[in-house]
Tab-separated table of C-alpha atoms and ligand atoms in Angstrom:
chain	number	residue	atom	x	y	z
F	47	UNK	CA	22.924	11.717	5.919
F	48	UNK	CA	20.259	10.136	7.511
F	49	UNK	CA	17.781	8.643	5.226
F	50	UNK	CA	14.020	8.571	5.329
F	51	UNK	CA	14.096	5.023	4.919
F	52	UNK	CA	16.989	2.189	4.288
F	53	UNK	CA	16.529	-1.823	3.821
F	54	UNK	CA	18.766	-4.010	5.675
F	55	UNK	CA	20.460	-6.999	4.092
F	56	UNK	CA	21.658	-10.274	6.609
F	57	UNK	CA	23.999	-12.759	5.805
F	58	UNK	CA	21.272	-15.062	5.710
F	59	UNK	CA	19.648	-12.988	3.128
F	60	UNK	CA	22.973	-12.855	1.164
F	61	UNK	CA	23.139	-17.097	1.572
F	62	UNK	CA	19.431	-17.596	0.020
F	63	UNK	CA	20.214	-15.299	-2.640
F	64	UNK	CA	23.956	-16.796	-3.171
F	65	UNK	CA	22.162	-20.474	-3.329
F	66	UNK	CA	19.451	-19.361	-5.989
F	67	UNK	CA	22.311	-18.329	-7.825
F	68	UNK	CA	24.407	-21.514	-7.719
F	69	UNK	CA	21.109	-23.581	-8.281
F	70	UNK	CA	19.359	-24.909	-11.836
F	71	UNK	CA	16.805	-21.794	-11.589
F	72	UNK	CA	16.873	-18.197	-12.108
F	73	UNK	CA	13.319	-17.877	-13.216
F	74	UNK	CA	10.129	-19.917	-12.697
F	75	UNK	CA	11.737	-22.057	-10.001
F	76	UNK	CA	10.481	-23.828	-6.862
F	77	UNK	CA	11.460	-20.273	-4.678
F	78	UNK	CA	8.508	-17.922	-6.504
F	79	UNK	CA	6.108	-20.220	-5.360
F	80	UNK	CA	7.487	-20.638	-1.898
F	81	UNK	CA	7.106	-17.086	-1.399
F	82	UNK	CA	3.824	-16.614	-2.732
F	83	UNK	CA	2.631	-19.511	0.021
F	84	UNK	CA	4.946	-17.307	2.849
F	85	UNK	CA	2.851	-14.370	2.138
F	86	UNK	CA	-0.250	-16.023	1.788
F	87	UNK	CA	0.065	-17.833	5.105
F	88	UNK	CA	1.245	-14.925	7.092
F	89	UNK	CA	-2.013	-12.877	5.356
F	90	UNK	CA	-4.434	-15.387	5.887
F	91	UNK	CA	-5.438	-15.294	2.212
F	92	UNK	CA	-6.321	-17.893	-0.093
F	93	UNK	CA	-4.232	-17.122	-3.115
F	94	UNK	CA	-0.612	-15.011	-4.076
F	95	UNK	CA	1.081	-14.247	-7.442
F	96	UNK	CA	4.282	-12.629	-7.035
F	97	UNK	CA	5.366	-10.077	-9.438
F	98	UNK	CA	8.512	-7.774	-11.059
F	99	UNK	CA	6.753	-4.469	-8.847
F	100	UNK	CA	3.713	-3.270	-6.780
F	101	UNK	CA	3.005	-0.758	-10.499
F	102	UNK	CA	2.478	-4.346	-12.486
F	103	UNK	CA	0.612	-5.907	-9.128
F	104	UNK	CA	-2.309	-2.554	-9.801
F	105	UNK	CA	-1.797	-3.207	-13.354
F	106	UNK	CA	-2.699	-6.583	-13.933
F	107	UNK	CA	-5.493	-6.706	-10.683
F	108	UNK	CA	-7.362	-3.794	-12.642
F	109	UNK	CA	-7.366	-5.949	-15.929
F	110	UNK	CA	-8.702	-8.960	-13.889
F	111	UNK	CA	-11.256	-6.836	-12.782
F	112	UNK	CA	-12.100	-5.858	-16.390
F	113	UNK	CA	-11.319	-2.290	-16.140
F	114	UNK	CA	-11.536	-0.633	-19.602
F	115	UNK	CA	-12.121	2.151	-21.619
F	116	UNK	CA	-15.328	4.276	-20.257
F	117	UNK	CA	-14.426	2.967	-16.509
F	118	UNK	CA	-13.707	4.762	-13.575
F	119	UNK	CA	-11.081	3.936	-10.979
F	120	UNK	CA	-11.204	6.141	-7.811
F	121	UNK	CA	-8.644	6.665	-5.431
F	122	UNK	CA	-6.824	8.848	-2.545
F	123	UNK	CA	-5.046	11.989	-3.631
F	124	UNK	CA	-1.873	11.380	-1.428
F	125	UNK	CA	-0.446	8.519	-2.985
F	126	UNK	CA	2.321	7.228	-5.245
F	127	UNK	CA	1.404	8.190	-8.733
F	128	UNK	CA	1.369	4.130	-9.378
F	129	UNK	CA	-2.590	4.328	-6.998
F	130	UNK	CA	-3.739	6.099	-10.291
F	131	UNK	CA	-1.792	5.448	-13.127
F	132	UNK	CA	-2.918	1.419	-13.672
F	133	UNK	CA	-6.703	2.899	-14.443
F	134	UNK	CA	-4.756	5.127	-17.189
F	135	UNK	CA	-3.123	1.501	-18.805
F	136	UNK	CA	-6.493	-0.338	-19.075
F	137	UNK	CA	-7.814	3.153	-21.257
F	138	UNK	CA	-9.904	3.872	-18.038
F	139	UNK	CA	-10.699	7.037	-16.512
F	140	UNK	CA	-8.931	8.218	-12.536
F	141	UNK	CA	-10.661	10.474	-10.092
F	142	UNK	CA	-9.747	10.753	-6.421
F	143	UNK	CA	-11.391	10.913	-3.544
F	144	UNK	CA	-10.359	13.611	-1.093
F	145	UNK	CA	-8.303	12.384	2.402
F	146	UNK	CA	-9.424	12.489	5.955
F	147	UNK	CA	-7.504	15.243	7.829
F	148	UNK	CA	-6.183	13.203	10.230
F	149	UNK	CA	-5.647	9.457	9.168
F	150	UNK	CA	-4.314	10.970	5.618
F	151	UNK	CA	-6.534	7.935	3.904
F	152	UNK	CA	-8.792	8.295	1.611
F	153	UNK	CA	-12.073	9.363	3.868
F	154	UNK	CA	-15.004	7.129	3.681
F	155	UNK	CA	-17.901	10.145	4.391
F	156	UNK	CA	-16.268	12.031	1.357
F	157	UNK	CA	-16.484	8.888	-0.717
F	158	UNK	CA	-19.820	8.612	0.105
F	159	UNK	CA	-20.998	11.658	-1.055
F	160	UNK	CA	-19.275	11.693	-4.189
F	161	UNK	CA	-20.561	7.894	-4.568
F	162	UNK	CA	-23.942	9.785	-4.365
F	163	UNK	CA	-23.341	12.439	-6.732
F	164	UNK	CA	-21.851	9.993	-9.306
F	165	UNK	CA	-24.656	7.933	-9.119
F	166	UNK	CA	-26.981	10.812	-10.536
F	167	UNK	CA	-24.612	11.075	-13.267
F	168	UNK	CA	-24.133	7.930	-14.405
F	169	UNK	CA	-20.891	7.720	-13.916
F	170	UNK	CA	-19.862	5.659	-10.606
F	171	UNK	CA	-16.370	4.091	-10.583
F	172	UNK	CA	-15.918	0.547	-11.001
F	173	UNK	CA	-12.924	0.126	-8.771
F	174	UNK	CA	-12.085	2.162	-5.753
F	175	UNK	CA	-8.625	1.899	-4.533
F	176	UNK	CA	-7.674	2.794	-1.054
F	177	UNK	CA	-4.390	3.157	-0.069
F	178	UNK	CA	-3.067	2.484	3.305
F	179	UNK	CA	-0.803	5.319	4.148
F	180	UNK	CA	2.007	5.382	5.886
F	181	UNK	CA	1.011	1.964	7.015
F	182	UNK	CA	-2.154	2.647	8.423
F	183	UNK	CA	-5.023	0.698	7.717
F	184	UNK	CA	-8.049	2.564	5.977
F	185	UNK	CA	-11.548	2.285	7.438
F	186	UNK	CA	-11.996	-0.888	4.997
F	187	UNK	CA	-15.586	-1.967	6.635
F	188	UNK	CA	-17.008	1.110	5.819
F	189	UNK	CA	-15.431	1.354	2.123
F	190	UNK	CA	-16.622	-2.391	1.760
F	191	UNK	CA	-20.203	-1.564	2.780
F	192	UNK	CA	-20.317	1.228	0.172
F	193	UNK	CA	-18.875	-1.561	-2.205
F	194	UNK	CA	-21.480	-3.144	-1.947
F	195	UNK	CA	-24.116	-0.192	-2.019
F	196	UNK	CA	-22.568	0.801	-5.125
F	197	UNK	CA	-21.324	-2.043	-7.014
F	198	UNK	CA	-17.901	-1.379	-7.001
F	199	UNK	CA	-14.574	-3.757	-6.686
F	200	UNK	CA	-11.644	-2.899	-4.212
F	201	UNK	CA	-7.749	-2.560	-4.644
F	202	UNK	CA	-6.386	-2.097	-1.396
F	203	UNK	CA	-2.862	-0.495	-2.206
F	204	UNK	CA	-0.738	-1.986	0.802
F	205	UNK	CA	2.132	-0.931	-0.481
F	206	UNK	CA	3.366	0.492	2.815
F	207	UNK	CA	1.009	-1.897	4.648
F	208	UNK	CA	2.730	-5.177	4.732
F	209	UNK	CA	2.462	-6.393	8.489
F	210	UNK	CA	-0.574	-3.650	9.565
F	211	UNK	CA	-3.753	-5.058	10.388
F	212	UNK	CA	-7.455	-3.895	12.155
F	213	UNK	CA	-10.095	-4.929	14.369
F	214	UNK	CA	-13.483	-5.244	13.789
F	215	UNK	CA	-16.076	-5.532	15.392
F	216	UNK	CA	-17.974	-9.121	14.659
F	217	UNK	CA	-20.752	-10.525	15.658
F	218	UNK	CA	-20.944	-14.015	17.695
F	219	UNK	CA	-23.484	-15.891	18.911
F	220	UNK	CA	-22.809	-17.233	22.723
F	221	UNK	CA	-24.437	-19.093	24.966
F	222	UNK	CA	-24.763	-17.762	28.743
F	223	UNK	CA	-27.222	-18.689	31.176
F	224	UNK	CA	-30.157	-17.885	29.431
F	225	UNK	CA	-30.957	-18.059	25.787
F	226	UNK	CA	-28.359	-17.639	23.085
F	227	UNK	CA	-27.209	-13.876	22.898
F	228	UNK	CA	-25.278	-11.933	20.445
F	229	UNK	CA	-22.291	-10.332	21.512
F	230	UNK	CA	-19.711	-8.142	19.866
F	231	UNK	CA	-16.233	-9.126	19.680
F	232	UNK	CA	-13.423	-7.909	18.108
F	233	UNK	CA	-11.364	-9.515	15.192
F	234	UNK	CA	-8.415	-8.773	13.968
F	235	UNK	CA	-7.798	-9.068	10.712
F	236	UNK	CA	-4.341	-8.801	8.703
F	237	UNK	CA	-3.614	-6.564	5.667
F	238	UNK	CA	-3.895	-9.066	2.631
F	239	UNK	CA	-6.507	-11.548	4.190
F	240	UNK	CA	-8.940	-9.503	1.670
F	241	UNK	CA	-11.730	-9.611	4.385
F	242	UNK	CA	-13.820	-6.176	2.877
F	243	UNK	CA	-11.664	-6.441	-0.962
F	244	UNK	CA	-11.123	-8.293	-3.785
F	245	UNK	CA	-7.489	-7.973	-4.280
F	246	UNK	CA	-4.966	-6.529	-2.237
F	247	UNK	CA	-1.528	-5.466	-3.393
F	248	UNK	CA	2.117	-5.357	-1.370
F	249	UNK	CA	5.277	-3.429	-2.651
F	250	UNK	CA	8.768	-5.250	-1.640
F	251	UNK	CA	11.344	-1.681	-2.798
F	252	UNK	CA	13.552	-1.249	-0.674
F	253	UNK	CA	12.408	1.605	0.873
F	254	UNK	CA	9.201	-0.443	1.670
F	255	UNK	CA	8.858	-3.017	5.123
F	256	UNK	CA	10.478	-5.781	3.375
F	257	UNK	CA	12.486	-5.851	0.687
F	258	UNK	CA	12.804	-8.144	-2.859
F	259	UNK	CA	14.960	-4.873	-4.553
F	260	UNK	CA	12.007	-4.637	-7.182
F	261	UNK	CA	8.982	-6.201	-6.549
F	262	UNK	CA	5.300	-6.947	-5.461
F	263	UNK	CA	2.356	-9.290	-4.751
F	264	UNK	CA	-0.949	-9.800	-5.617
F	265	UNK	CA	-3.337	-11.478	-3.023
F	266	UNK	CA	-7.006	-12.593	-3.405
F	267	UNK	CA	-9.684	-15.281	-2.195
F	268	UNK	CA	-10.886	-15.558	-5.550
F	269	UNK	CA	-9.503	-18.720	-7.375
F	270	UNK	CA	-11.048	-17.140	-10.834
F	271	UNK	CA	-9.388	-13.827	-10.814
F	272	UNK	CA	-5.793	-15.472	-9.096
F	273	UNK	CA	-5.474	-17.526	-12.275
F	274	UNK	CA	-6.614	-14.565	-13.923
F	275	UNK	CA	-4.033	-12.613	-12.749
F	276	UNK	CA	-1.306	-15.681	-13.224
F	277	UNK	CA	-2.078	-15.434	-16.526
F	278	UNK	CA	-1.822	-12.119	-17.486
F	279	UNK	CA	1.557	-11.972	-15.361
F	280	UNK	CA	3.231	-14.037	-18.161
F	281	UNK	CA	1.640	-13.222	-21.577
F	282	UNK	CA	-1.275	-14.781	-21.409
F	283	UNK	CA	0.172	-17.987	-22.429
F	284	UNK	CA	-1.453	-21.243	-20.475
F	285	UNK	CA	-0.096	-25.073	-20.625
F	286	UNK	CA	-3.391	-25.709	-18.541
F	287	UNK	CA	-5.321	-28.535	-20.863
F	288	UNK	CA	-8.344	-27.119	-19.395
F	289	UNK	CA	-7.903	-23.381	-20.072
F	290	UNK	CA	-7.632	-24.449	-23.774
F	291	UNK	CA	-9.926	-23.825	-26.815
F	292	UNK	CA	-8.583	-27.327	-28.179
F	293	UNK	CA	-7.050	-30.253	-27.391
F	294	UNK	CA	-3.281	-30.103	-27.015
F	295	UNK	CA	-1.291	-30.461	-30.241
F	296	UNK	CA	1.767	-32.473	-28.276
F	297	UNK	CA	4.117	-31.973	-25.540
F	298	UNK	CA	5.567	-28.365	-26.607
F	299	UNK	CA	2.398	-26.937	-27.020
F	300	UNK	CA	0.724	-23.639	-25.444
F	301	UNK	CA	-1.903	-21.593	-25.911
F	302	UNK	CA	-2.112	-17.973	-26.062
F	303	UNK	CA	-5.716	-16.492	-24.659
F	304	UNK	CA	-5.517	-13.281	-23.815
F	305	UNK	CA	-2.720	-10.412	-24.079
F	306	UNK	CA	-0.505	-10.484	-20.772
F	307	UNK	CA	2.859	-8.849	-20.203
F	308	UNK	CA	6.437	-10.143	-18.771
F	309	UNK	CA	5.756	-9.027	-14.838
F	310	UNK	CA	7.417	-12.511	-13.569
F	311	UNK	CA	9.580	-12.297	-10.523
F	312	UNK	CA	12.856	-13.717	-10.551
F	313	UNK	CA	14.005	-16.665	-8.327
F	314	UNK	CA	16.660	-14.581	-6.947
F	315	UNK	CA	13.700	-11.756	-5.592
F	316	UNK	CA	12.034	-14.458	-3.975
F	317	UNK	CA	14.497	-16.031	-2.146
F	318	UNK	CA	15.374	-12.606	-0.911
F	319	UNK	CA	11.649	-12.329	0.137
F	320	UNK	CA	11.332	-15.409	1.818
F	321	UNK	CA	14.517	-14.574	4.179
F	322	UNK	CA	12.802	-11.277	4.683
F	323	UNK	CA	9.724	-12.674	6.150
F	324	UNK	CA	11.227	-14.299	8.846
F	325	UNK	CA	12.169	-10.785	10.225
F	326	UNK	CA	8.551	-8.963	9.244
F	327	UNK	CA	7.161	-9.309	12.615
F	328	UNK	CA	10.565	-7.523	14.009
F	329	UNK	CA	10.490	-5.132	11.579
F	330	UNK	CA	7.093	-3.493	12.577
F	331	UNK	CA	7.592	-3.887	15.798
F	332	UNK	CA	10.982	-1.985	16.069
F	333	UNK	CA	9.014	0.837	13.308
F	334	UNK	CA	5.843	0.754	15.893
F	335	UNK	CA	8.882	1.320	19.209
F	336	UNK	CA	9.969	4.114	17.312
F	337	UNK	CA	7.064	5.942	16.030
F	338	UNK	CA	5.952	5.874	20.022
F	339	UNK	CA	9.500	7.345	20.749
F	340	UNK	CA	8.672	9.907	18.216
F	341	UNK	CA	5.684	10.653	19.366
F	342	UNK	CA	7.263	10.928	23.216
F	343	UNK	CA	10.121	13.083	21.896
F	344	UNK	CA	7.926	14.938	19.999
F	345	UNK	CA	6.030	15.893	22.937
F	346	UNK	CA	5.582	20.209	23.008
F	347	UNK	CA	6.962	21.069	19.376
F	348	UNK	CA	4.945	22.447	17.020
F	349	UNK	CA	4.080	19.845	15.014
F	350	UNK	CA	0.894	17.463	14.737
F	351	UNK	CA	1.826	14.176	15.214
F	352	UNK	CA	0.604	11.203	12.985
F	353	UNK	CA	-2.707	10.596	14.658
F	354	UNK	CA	-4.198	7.164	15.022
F	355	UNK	CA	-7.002	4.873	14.865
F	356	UNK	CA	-7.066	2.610	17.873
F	357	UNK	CA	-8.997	0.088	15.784
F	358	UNK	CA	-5.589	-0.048	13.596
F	359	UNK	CA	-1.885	-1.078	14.127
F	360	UNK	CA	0.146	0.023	11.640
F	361	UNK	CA	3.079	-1.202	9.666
F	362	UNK	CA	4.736	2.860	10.224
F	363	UNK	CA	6.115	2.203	6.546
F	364	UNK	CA	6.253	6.284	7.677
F	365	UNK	CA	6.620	8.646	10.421
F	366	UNK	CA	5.021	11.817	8.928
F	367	UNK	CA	4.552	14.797	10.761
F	368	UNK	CA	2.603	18.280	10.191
F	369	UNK	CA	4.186	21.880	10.994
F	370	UNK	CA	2.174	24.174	12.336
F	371	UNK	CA	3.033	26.944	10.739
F	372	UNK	CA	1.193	29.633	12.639
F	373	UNK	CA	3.473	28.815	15.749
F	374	UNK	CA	7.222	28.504	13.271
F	375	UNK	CA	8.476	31.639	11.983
F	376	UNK	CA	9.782	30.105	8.851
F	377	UNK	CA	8.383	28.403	6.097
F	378	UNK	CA	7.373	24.444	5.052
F	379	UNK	CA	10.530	24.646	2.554
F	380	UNK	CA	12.731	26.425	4.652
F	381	UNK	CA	12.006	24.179	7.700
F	382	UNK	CA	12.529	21.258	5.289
F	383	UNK	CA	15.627	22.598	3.710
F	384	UNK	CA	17.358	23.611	7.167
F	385	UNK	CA	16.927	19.401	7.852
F	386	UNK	CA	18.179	18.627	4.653
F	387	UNK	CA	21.164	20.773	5.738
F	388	UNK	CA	21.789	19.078	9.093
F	389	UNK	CA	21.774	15.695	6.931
F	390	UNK	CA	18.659	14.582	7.979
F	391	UNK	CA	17.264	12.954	4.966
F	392	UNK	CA	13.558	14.205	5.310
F	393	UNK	CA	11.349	13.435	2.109
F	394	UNK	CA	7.663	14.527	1.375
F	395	UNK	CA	5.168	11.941	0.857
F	396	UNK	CA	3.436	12.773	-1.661
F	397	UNK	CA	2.940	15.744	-4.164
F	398	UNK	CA	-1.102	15.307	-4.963
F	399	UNK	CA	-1.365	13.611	-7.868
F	400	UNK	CA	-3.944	15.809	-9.480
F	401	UNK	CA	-1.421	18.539	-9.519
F	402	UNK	CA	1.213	16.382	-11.531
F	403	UNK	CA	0.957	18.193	-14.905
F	404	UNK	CA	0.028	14.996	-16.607
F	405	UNK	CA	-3.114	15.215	-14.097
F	406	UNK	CA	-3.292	18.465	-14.581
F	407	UNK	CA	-3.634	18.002	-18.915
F	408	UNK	CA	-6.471	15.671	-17.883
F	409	UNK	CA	-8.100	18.703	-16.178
F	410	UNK	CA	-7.776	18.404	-12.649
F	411	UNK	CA	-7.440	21.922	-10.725
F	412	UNK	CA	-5.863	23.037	-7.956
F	413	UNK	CA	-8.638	23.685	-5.658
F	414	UNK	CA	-10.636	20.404	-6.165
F	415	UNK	CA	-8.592	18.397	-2.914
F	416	UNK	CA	-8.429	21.108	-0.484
F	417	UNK	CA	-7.462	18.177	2.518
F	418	UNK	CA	-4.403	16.919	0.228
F	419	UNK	CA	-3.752	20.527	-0.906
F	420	UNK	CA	-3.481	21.485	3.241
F	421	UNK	CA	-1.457	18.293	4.075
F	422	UNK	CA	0.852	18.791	1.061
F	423	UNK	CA	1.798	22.502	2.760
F	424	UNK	CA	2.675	21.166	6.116
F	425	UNK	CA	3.988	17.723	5.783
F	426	UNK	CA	7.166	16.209	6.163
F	427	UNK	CA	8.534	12.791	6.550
F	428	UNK	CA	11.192	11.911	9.470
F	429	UNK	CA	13.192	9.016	8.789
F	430	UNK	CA	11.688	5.366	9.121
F	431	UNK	CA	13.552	2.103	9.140
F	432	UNK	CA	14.201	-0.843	10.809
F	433	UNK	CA	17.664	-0.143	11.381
F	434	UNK	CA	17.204	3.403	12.828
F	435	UNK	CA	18.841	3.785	16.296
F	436	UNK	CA	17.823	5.857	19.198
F	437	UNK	CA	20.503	8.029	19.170
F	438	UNK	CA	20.087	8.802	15.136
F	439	UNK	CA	16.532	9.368	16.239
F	440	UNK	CA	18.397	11.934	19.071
F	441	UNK	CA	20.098	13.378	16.417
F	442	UNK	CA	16.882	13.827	14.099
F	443	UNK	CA	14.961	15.423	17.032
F	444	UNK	CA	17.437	18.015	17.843
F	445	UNK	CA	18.148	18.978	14.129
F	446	UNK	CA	14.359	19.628	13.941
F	447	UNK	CA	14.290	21.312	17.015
F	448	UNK	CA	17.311	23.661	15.480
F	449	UNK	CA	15.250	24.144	12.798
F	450	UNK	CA	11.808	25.209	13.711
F	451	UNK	CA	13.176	27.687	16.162
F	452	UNK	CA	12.525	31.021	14.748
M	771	PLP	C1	5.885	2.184	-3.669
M	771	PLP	C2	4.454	2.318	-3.989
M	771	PLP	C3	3.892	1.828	-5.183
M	771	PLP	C4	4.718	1.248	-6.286
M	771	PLP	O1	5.503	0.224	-5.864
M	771	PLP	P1	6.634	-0.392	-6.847
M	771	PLP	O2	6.873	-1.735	-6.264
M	771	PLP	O3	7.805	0.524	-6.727
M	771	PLP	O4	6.073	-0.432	-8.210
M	771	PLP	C5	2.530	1.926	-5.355
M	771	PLP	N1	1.745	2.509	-4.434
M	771	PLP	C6	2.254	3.026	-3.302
M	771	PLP	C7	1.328	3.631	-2.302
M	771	PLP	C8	3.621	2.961	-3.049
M	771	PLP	O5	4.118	3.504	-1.938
């Protein structure tokens, strides 16, 4: 079987982990921090706090944000069920924003108008999180402006986005002949530098672009909610004089002062992570050669190819493609099923949440996402990794072929 998506482990990998091991730390070393400055480096932002999963990163970055009970969190349909759940920890309230039919992101015009609608009843969110999908970069200037229209905060879920990044389009001042002009250039900007959000999130499973076996990241340029978020990452508990309601009884002493949780990362994770950095850069660009192979190879079937936004490069955390079923005599689970058969191990990312029947007990129906409801019909997910070869990729193109032939 060929799987949708598959880590790969080095010897160096297998040394840092093998020398955490041997050394004085297991937990709340030197290595945690080392990879929180790695990350924070490569993103360009000004503060990282590793943790146990990308679930606790979107729990603990809502709480810092103060979602509670009688809040709203907003996010994309087509996501892990993690995008949604955190609002449901803090006692908040999840709707979702329908996706754009071709990026698969949450789409900023239909955010818009429910932004509008909300408005007139009361009820607006207080954090939207958009998800990158697939690796793709969401249209975050135009989310940010309604931000700050609206009032709301932004999670980016980058789950799958580790290693993406986007232009835009910035305004400089230059001097030419004449007087000073204004010009626009483009910047690019990296997933995590938190230019249009307040906190942006990274997953490190396995079947994500770099690997820690469990774990995630929280990254922000706001030193309040980064010790914030520290905090609530282990208890609540401080050993910061300053952060105290009193002066320090002695040596031993902490304060607890405010209810966190155990979402630490181990030593043993981060040295893992930092060995897997050095390769990032690799990694998306092997995942970008292959999703243009894909898209060569593709060339004629009758499928839609994942289309893109030239103002984005993508971290292709997935190569999902779209049957059209008018043109296959078979059906989405047949098609599916016949790969499955040939060993190809083709997955489906994702079920809408709002049709999980925990969504559903909340009242969510059917018809409310028809986008996600489409997408969900016709999607399918080729396999994605690092590690995939050309001729696996062969062999994935002419099972596919084998089994949209009617
Ligand atoms: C994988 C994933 C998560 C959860 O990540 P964990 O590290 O497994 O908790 C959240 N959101 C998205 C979009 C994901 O793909």
């Amino acid at each position: 079987m060929i799987p949708y998506g598959l880590q790969e482990i080095t010897q160096a990998d297998v040394d840092a982990v093998g020398e955490v091991l041997r050394s004085d730390f297991l937990t709340q070393g030197p290595v945690v921090p080392r990879f929180e400055q790695t990350v924070a480096d490569y993103c360009g932002a000004s503060h990282a706090i590793a943790v146990n999963s990308a679930t606790s990163a979107l729990h603990i970055a809502c709480r810092a944000l103060g979602l509670g009970p009688g809040d709203w969190l907003w996010t994309s349909p087509i996501t892990f069920v993690a995008s949604a759940n955190c609002a449901l920890y803090c006692g908040a309230q999840v709707d979702f924003v329908d996706i754009d039919p071709r990026t698969y992101n949450l789409c900023p015009r239909m955010l818009e108008t429910k932004l509008q609608q909300a408005e007139r009843l009361c009820r607006l969110p207080k954090i939207v999180v958009p998800v990158h999908f697939s690796g793709q970069p969401c249209d975050m200037a135009a989310i940010h402006a309604l931000g700050e229209k609206y009032g709301f905060k932004i999670i980016e879920d980058a789950s799958h986005a580790i290693g993406a990044s986007y232009h835009t389009p910035d305004t400089v001042k230059l001097r030419t002949k004449g007087p000073w002009q204004s010009r626009k250039s483009p910047k690019t900007i990296k997933i995590g530098a938190g230019t249009h959000s307040d906190i942006t999130v990274f997953s490190f499973h396995p079947v994500k672009i770099i690997t820690t076996a469990e774990g995630g990241m929280v990254l922000t340029n706001n030193r309040a909610l980064a010790e914030k978020i520290a905090l609530l990452r282990s208890h609540g508990i401080t050993r910061d004089p300053a952060q105290m309601t009193h002066e320090s009884d002695g040596p031993w002493y902490y304060q607890q002062i405010d209810l966190g949780y155990n979402y630490r990362m181990t030593e043993l994770q981060a040295a893992l992570g930092v060995s897997q950095m050095t390769r990032l850069d690799e990694y998306v660009a092997r995942r970008r050669a292959l999703a243009w192979r894909y898209d060569e190879l593709l060339a004629g079937l009758p499928v839609t190819k994942p289309w893109q936004d030239l103002n984005t490069h993508s971290a292709w955390h997935l190569y999902v493609i779209r049957l059209q079923l008018d043109k296959i005599g078979k059906t989405h689970r047949e098609v599916f099923e016949d790969l499955r058969a040939q060993g190809i191990g083709v997955n489906l990312h994702y079920i809408p949440i709002p049709t999980q029947p925990y969504y559903q007990r909340m009242g969510f129906k059917p018809g409310d996402h028809p986008e996600a409801q489409r997408y969900y019909a016709e999607a399918i997910s080729l396999p994605m990794f690092q590690t995939l070869t050309n001729t696996q990729q062969d062999e994935v193109l002419s099972a596919l072929r084998k089994a949209i032939q009617a």
